[in-house]
Every structure is written in C-alpha cells, then in structure tokens.
JSON list of C-alpha atoms in Angstrom, two decimals:
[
{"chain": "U", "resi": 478, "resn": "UNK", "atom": "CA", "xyz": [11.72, -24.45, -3.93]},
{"chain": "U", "resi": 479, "resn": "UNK", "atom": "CA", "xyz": [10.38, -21.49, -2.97]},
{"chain": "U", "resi": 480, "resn": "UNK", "atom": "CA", "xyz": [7.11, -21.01, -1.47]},
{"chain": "U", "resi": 481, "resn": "UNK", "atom": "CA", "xyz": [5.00, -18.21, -0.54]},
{"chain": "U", "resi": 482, "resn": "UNK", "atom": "CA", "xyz": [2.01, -18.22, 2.61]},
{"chain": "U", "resi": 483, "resn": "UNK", "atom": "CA", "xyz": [-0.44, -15.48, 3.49]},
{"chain": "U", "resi": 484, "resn": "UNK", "atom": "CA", "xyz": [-2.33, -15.25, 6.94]},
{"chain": "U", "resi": 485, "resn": "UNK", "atom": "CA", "xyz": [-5.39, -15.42, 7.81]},
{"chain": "U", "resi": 486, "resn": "UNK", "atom": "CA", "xyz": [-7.10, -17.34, 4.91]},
{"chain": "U", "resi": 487, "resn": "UNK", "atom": "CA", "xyz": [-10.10, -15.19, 5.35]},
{"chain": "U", "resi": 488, "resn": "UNK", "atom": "CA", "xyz": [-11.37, -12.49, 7.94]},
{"chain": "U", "resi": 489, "resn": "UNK", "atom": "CA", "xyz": [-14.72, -10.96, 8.13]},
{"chain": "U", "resi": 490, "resn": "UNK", "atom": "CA", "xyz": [-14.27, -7.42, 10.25]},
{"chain": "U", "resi": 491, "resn": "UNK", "atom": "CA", "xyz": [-16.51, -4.51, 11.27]},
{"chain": "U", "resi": 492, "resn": "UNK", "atom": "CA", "xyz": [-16.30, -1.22, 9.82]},
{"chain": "U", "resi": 493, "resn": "UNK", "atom": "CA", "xyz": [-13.89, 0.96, 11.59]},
{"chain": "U", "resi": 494, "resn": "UNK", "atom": "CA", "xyz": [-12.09, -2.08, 13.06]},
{"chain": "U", "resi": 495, "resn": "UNK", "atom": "CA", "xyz": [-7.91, -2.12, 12.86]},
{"chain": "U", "resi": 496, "resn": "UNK", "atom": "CA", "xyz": [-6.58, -4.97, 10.03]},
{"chain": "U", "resi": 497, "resn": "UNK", "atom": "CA", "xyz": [-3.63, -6.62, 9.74]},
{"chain": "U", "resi": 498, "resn": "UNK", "atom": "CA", "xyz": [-2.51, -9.51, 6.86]},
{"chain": "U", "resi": 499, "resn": "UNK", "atom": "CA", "xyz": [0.33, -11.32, 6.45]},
{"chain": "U", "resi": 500, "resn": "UNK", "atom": "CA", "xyz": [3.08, -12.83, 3.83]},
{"chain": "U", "resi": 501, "resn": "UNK", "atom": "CA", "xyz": [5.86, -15.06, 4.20]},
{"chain": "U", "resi": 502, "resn": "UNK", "atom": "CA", "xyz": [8.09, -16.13, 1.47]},
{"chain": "U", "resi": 503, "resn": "UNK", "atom": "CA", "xyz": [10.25, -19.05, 2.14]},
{"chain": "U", "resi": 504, "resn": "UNK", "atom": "CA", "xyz": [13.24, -20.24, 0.05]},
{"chain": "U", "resi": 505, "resn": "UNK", "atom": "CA", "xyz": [14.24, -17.30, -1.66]},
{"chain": "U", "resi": 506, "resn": "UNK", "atom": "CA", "xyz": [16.48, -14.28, 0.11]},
{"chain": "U", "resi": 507, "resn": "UNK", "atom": "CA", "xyz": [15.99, -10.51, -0.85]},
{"chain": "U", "resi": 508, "resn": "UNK", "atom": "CA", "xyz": [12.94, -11.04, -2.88]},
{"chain": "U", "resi": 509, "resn": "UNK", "atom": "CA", "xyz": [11.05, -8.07, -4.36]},
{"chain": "U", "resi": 510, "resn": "UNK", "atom": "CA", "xyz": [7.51, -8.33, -2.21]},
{"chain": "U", "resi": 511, "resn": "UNK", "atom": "CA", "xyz": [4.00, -6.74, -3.54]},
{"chain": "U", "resi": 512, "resn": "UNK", "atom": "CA", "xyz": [0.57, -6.42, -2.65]},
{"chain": "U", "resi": 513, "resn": "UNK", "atom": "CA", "xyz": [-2.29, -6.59, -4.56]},
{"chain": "U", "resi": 514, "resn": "UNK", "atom": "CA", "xyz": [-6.02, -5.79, -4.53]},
{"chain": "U", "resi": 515, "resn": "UNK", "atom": "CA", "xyz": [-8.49, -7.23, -6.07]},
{"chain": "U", "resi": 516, "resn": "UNK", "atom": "CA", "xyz": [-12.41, -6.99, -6.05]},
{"chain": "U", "resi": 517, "resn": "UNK", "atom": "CA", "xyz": [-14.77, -9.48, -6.45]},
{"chain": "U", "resi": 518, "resn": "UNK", "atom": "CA", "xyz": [-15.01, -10.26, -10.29]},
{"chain": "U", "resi": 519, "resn": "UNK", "atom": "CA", "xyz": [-12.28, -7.58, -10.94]},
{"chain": "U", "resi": 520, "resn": "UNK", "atom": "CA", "xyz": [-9.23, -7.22, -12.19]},
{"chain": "U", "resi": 521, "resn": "UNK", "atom": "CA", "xyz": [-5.80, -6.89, -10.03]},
{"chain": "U", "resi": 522, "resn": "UNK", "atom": "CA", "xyz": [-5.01, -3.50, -8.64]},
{"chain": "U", "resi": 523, "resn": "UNK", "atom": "CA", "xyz": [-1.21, -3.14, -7.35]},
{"chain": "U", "resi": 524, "resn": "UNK", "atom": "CA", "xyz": [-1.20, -1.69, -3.75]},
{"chain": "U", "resi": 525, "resn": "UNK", "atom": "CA", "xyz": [2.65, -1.67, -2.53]},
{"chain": "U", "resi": 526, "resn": "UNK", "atom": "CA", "xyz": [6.19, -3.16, -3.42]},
{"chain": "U", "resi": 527, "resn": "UNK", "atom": "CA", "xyz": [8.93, -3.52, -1.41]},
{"chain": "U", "resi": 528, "resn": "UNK", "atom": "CA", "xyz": [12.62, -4.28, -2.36]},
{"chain": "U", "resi": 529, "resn": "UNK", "atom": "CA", "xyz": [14.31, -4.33, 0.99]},
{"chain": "U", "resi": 530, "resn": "UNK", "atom": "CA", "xyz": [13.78, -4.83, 4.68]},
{"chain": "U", "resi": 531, "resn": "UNK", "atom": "CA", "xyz": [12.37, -1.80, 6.07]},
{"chain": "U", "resi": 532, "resn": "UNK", "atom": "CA", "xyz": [11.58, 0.22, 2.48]},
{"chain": "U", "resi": 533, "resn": "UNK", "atom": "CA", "xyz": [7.59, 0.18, 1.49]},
{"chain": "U", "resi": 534, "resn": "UNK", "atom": "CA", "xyz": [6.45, 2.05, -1.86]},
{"chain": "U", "resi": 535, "resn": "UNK", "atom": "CA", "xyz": [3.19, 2.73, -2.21]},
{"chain": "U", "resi": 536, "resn": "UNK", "atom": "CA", "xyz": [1.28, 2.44, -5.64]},
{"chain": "U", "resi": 537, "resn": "UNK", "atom": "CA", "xyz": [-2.09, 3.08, -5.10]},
{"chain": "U", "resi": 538, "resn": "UNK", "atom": "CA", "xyz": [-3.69, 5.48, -1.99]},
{"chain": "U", "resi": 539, "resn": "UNK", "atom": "CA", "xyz": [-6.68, 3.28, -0.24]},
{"chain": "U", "resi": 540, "resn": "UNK", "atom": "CA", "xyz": [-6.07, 4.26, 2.83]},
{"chain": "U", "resi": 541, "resn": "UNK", "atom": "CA", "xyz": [-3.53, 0.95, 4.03]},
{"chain": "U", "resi": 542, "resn": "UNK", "atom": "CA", "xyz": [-0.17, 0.82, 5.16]},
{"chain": "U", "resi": 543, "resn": "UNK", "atom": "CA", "xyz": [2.72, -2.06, 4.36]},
{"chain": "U", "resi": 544, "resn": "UNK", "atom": "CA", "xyz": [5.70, -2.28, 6.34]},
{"chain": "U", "resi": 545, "resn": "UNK", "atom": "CA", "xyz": [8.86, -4.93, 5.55]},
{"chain": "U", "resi": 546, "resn": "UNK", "atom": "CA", "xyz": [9.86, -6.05, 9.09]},
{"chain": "U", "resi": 547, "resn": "UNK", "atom": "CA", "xyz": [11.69, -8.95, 7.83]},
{"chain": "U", "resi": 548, "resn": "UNK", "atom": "CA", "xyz": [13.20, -10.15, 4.44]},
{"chain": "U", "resi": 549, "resn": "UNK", "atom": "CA", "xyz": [10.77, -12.92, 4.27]},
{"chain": "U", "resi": 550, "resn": "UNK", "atom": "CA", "xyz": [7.59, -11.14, 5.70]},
{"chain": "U", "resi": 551, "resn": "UNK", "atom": "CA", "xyz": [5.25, -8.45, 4.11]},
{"chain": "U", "resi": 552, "resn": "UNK", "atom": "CA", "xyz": [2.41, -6.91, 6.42]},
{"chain": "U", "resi": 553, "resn": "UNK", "atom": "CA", "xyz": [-0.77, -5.13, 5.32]},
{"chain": "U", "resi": 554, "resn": "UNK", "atom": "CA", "xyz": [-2.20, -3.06, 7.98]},
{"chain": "U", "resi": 555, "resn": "UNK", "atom": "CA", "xyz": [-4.84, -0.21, 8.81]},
{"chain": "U", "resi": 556, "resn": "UNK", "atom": "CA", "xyz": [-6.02, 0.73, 11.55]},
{"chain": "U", "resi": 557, "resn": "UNK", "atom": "CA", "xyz": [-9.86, 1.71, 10.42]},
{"chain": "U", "resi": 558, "resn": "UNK", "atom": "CA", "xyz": [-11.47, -0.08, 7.77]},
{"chain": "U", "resi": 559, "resn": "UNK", "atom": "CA", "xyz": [-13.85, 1.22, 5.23]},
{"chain": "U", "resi": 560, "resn": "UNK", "atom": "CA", "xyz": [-16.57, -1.11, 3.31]},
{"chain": "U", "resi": 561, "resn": "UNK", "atom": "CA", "xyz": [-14.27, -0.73, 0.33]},
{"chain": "U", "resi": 562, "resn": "UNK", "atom": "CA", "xyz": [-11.33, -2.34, 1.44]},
{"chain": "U", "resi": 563, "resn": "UNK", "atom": "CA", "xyz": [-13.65, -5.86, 0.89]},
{"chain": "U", "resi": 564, "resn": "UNK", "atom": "CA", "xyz": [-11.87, -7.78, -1.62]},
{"chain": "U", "resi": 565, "resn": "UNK", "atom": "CA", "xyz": [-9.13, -10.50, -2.03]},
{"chain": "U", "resi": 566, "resn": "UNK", "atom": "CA", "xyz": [-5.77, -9.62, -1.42]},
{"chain": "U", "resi": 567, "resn": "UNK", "atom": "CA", "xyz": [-2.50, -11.31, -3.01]},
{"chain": "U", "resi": 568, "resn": "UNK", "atom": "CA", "xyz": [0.78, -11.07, -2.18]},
{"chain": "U", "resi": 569, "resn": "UNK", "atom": "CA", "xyz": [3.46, -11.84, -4.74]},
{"chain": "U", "resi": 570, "resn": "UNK", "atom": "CA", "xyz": [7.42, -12.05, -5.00]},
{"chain": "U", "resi": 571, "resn": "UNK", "atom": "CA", "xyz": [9.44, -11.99, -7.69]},
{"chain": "U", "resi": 572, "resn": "UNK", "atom": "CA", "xyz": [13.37, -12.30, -8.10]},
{"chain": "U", "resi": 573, "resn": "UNK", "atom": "CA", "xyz": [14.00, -9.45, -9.78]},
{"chain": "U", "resi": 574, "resn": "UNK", "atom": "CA", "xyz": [13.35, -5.59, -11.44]},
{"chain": "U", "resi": 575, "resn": "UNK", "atom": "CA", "xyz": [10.06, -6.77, -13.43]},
{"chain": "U", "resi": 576, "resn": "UNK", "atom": "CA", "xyz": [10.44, -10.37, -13.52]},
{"chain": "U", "resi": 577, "resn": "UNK", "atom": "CA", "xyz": [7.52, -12.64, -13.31]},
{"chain": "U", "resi": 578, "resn": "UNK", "atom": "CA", "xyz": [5.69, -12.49, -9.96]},
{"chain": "U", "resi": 579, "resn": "UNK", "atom": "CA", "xyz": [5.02, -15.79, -8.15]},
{"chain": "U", "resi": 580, "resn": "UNK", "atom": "CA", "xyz": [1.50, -15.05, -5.63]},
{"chain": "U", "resi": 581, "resn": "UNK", "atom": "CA", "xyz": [0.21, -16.30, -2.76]},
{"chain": "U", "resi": 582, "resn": "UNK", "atom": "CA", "xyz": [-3.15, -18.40, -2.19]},
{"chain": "U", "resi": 583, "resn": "UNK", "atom": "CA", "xyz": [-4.52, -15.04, -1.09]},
{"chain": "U", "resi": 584, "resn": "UNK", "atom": "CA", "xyz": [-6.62, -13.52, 1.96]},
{"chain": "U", "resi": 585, "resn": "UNK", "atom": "CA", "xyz": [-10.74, -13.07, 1.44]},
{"chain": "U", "resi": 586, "resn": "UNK", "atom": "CA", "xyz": [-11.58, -10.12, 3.52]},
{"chain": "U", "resi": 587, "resn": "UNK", "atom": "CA", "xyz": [-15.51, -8.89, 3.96]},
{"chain": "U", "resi": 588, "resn": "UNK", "atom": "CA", "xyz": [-16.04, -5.75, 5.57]},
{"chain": "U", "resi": 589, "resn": "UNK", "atom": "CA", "xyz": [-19.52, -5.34, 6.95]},
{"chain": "B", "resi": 988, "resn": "UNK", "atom": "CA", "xyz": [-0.27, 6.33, -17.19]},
{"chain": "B", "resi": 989, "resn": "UNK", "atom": "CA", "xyz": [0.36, 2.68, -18.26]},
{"chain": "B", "resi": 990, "resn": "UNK", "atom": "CA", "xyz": [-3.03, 1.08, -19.51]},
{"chain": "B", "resi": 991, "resn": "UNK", "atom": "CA", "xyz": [-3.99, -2.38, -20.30]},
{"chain": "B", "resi": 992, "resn": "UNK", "atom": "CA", "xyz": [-6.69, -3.60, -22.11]},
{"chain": "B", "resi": 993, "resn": "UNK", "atom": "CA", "xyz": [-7.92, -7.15, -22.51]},
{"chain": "B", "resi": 994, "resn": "UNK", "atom": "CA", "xyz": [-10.91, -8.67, -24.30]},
{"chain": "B", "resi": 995, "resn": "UNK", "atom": "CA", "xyz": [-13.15, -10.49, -24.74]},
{"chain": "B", "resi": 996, "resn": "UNK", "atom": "CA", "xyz": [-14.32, -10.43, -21.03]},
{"chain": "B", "resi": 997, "resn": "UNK", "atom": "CA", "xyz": [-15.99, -13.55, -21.25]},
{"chain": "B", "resi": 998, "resn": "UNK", "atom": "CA", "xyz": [-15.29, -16.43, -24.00]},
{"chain": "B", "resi": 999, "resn": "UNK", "atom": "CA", "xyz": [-17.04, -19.99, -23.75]},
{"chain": "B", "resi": 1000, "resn": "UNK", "atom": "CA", "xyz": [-15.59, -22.45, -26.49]},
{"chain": "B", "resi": 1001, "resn": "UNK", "atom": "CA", "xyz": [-16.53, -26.21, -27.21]},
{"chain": "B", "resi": 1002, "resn": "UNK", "atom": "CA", "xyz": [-13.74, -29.08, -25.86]},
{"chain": "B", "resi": 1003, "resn": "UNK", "atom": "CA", "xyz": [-11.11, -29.49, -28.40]},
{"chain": "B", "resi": 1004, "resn": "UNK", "atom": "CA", "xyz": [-11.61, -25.92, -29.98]},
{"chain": "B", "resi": 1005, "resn": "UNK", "atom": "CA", "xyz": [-9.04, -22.79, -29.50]},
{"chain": "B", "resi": 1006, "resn": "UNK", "atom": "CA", "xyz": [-9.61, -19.76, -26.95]},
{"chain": "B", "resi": 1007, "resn": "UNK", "atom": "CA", "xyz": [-8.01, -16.40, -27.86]},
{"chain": "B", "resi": 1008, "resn": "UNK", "atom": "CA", "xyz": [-7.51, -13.47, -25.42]},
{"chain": "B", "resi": 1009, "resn": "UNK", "atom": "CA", "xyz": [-5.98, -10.42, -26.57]},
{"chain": "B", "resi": 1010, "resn": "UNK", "atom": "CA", "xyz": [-4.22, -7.62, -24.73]},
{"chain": "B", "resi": 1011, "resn": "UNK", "atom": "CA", "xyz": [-3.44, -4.13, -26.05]},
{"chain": "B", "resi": 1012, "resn": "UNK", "atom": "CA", "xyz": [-0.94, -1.99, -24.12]},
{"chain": "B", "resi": 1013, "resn": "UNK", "atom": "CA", "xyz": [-0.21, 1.62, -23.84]},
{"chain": "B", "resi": 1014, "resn": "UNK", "atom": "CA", "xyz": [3.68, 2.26, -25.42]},
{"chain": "B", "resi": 1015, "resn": "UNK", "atom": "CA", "xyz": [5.86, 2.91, -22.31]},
{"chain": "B", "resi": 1016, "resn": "UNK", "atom": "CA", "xyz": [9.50, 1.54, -22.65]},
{"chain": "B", "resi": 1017, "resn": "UNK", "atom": "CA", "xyz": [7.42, -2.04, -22.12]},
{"chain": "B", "resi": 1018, "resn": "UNK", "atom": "CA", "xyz": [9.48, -4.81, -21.82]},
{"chain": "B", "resi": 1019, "resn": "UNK", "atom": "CA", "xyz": [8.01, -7.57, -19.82]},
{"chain": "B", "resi": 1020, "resn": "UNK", "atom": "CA", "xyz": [4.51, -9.71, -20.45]},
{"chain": "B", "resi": 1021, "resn": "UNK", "atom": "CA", "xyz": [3.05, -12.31, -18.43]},
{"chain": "B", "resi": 1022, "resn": "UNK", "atom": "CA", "xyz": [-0.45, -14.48, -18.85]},
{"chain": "B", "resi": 1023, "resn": "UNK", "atom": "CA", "xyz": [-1.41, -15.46, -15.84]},
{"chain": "B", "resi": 1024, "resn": "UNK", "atom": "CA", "xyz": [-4.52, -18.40, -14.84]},
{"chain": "B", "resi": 1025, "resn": "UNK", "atom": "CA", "xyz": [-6.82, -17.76, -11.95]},
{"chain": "B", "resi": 1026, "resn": "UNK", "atom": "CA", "xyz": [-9.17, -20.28, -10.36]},
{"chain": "B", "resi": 1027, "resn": "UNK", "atom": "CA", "xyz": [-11.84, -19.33, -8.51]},
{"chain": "B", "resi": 1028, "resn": "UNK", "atom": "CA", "xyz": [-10.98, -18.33, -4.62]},
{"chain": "B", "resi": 1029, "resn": "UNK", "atom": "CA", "xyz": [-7.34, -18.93, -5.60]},
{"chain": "B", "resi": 1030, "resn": "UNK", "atom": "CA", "xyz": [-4.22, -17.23, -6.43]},
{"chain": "B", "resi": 1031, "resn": "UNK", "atom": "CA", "xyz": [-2.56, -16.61, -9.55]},
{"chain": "B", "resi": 1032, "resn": "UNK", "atom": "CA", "xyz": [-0.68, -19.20, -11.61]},
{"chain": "B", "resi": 1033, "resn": "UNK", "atom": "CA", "xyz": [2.13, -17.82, -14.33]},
{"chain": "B", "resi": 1034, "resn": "UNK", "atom": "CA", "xyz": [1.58, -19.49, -17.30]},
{"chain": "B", "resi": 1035, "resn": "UNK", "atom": "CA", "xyz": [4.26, -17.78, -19.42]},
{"chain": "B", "resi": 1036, "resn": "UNK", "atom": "CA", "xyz": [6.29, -14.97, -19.66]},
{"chain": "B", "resi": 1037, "resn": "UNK", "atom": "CA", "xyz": [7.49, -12.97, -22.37]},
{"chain": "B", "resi": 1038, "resn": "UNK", "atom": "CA", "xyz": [10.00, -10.39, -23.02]},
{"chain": "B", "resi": 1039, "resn": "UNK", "atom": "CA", "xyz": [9.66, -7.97, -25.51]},
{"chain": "B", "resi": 1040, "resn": "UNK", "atom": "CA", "xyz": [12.45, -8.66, -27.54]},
{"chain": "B", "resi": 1041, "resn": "UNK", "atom": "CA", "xyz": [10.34, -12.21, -28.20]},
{"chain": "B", "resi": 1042, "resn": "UNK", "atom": "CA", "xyz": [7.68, -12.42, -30.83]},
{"chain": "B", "resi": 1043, "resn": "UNK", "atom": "CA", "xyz": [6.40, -16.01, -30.75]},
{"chain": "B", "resi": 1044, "resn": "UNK", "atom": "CA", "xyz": [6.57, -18.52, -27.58]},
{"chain": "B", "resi": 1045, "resn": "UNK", "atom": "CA", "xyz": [4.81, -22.07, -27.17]},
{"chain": "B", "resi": 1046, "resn": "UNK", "atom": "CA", "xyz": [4.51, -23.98, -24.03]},
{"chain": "B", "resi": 1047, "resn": "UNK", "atom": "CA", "xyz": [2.35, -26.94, -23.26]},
{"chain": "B", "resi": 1048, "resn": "UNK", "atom": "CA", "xyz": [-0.28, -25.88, -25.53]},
{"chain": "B", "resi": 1049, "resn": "UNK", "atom": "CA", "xyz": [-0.09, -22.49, -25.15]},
{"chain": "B", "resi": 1050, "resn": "UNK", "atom": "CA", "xyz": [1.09, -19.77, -27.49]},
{"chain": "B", "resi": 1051, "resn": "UNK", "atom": "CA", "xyz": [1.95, -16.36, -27.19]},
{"chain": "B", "resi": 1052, "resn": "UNK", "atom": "CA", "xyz": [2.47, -13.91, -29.61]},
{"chain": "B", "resi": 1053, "resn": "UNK", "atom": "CA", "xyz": [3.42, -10.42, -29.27]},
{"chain": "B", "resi": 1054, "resn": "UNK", "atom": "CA", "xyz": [2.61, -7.63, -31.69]},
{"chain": "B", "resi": 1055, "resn": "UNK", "atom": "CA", "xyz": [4.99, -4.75, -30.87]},
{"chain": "B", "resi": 1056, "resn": "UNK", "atom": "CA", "xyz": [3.57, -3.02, -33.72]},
{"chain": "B", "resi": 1057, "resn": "UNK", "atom": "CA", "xyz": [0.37, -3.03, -32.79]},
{"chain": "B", "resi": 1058, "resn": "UNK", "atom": "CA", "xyz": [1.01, -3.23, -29.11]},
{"chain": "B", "resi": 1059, "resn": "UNK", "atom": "CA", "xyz": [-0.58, -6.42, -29.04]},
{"chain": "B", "resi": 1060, "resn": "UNK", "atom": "CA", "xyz": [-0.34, -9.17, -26.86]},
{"chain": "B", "resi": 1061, "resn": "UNK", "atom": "CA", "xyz": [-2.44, -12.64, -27.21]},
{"chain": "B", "resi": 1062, "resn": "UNK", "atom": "CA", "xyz": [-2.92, -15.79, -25.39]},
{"chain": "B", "resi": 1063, "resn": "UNK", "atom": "CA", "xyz": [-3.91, -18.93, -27.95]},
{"chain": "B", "resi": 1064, "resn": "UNK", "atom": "CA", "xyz": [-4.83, -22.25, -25.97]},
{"chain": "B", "resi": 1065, "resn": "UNK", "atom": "CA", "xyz": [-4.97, -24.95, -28.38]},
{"chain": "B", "resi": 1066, "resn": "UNK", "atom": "CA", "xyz": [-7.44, -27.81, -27.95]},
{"chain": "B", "resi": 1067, "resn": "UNK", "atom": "CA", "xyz": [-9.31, -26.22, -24.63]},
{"chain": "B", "resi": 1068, "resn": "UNK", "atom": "CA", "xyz": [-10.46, -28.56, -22.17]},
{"chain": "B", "resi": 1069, "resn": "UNK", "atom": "CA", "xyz": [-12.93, -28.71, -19.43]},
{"chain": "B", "resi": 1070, "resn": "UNK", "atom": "CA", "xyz": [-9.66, -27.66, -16.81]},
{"chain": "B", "resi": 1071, "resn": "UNK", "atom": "CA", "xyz": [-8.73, -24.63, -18.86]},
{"chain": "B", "resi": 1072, "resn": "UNK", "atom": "CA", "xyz": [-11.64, -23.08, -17.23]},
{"chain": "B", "resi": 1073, "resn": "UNK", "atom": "CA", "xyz": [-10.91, -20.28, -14.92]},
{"chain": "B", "resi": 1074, "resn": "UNK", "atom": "CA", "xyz": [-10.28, -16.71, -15.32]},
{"chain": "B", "resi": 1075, "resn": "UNK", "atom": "CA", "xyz": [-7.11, -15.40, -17.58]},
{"chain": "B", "resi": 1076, "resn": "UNK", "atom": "CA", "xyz": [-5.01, -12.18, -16.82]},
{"chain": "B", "resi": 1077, "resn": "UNK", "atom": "CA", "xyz": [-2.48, -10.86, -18.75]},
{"chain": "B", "resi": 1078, "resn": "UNK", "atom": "CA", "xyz": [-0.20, -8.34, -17.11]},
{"chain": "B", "resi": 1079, "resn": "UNK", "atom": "CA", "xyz": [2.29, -5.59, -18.12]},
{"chain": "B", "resi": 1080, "resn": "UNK", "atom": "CA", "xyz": [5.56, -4.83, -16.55]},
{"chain": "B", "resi": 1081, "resn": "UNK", "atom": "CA", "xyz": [6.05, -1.16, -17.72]},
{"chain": "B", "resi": 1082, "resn": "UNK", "atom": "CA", "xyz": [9.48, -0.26, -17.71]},
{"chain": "B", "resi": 1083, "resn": "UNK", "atom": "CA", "xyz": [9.22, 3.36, -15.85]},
{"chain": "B", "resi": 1084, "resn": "UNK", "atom": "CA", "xyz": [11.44, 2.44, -12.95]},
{"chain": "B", "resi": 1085, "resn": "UNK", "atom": "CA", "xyz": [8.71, 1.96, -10.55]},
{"chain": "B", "resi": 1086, "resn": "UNK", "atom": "CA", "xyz": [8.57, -1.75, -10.22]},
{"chain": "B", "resi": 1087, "resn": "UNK", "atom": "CA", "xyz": [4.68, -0.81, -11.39]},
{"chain": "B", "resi": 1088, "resn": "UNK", "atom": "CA", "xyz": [2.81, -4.07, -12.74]},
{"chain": "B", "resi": 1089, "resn": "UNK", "atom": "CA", "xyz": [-0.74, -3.14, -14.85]},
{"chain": "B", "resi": 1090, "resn": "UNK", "atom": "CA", "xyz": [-3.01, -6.42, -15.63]},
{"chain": "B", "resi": 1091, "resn": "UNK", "atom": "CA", "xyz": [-5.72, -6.93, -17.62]},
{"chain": "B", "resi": 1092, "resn": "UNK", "atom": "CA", "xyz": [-9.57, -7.10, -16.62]},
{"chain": "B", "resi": 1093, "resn": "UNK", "atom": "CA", "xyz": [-9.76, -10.46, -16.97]},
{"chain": "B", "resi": 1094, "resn": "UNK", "atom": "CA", "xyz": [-11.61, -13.32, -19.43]},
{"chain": "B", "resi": 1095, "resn": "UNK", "atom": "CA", "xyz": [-13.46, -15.79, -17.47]},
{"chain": "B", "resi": 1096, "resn": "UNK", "atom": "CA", "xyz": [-13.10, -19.07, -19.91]},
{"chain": "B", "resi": 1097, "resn": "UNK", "atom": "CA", "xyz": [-15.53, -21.76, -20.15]},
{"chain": "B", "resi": 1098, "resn": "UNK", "atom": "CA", "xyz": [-14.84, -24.80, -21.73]},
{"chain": "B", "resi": 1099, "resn": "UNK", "atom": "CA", "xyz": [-17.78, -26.67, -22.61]},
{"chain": "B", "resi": 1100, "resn": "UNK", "atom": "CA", "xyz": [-17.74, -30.46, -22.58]}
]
C-alpha cells in the first residue's frame, strides 16, 4: 500500500525567515507529485506538479519554489516568507495524467 | 480559465436525512471528477471518482451524478450521520494538458443528532 508523509507537522516562522516542507511517498514508483495551498476556511489552491525527478511546474506564482530531488520526495521551499504564505499545505500523488490524487496529513504553517 | 463552483457553502441536516452539494464547472475538454471529505486539521479523503463518460455512480451511501448538460456535478449522502460531518470538496481535472486540478470552495456539513 502506498502511503504518503509530509514534514514538519506544523511550523510557526517569522516574517522574512527561509521555509522548507517536505513529502515522501512510499510504495508507489514514478508518481505524479503536487502541492497545494490552502487557507484557513478556504478552498484548495494548486501550487506545483511534478512528473519526474528533477522537473517542477509551477501553477500558481506566490512567491515558493518546489524542486523533485528524488522520485519519492517533493520539497517546498522559500527563502523569505511573507504573512500570506500562512495556511495548510497538502501534498498529493496520483498514478497517473488526471487520476484521482491521494494527499498527505498536511503541514500547518503560521507566519507571524 | 477552468472555474468551479460549489454550493451551498454551509448545509446542516437532521440524522437520517440526505445532504446535497452541487458543483457547476466551466466546459473545458473535462473529463475527470472527484468528491473529496475533509476533517478538520486533516488531509483530504477521496470519496469517489468519476469520469465523464459516467452519469450515475453509488458507493457506500454515496451517489454521484453528473450532468454533462448542465455541467453539473452533485454529491447525494443518503441517511447522514453525526460522522459525515466535515467539510466536502469536489474537484475538477480539466483536460488542458497541464495536469491542472480546480476544486470547489467547500460545504462544511453538519449532521445534527
């Protein structure tokens, strides 16, 4: 079975401090990888997809980064954050072109 | 661009009654639907998935239809209970080549005992 772990849990940064979240997907090779925003009370907001080790789309401009350094790992980074990046952010997989995503438990992140 | 629009935002129903969420989606060579469950602090659970070439699925109490038509999409939970409560997304998989996923804004259910 395939399972799918995001690190840290939660994180509570300073303005203008560097970021950087995590997703590992176990059990399943050359999965399709995404991340997703979403703010508190709000609706899903795709950031990035990924199909393949070292290729990173982006979606949606909010001033992050993703990178693919493995087939199994997914990394969310900037390196200043703004009080708008507080939210909850998922990672997902799925198996193939628009098949149903499978997400993580998801990383709370407050920005103060 | 690809739009999605889901009501009602919020929907409280009795125990044993039926909850209805609708989704109406912008026509763009769509071909995948998903309804998704979220708890609070949690991730997202599938619940079903739906291709477009589908117009009626059941699953554990669940049914979804899909209005192609009308660009319609609806969840129906039959018989709601207390543990159906949580917030429902539907989402699009628009078929524009850009692995681009659009969801819904959401219904928060409550099912009252």
């Amino acid at each position: 079975a395939q399972t799918i772990h995001q690190w840290p849990v939660a994180e509570i940064k300073a303005v203008g401090s560097p970021l950087s979240l995590g997703c590992t997907i176990k059990g399943k090779s050359s999965p399709n990888l995404y991340w997703y925003w979403q703010a508190t009370g709000g609706t899903l907001q795709q950031l990035f997809y990924s199909i393949t080790v070292g290729q990173v789309e982006s979606v949606v401009q909010l001033n992050l980064s993703a990178s693919r350094p493995k087939d199994d790992q997914f990394i969310l980074s900037t390196e200043k954050l703004l009080l708008s990046h507080s939210g909850f952010y998922l990672c997902a997989w799925s198996w193939q072109y628009y098949a149903e995503q499978f997400f993580g438990p998801g990383t709370r992140l407050t920005v103060l | 661009g690809e739009q999605v629009e889901q009501r009602p935002p919020h929907l409280s129903v009795p125990e044993g009654d039926s909850a209805v969420i609708i989704c109406t989606y912008t026509d763009s060579a769509t071909a995948y639907f998903y309804w998704y469950k979220q708890e609070p602090g949690a991730g997202l659970q599938l619940l079903m998935s739906v291709f477009s070439n589908v117009d009626r699925k059941e699953e554990q109490g669940l049914t979804v239809l899909l209005n192609k038509k009308d660009k319609q999409l609806s969840l129906n939970l039959t018989a709601a209970h207390p543990g159906d409560s949580a917030v429902y997304f539907c989402a699009v998989g628009f078929n524009t080549g850009n692995y681009k996923y659009v969801f819904g804004a959401g219904t928060r259910l409550k099912v009252i005992a």
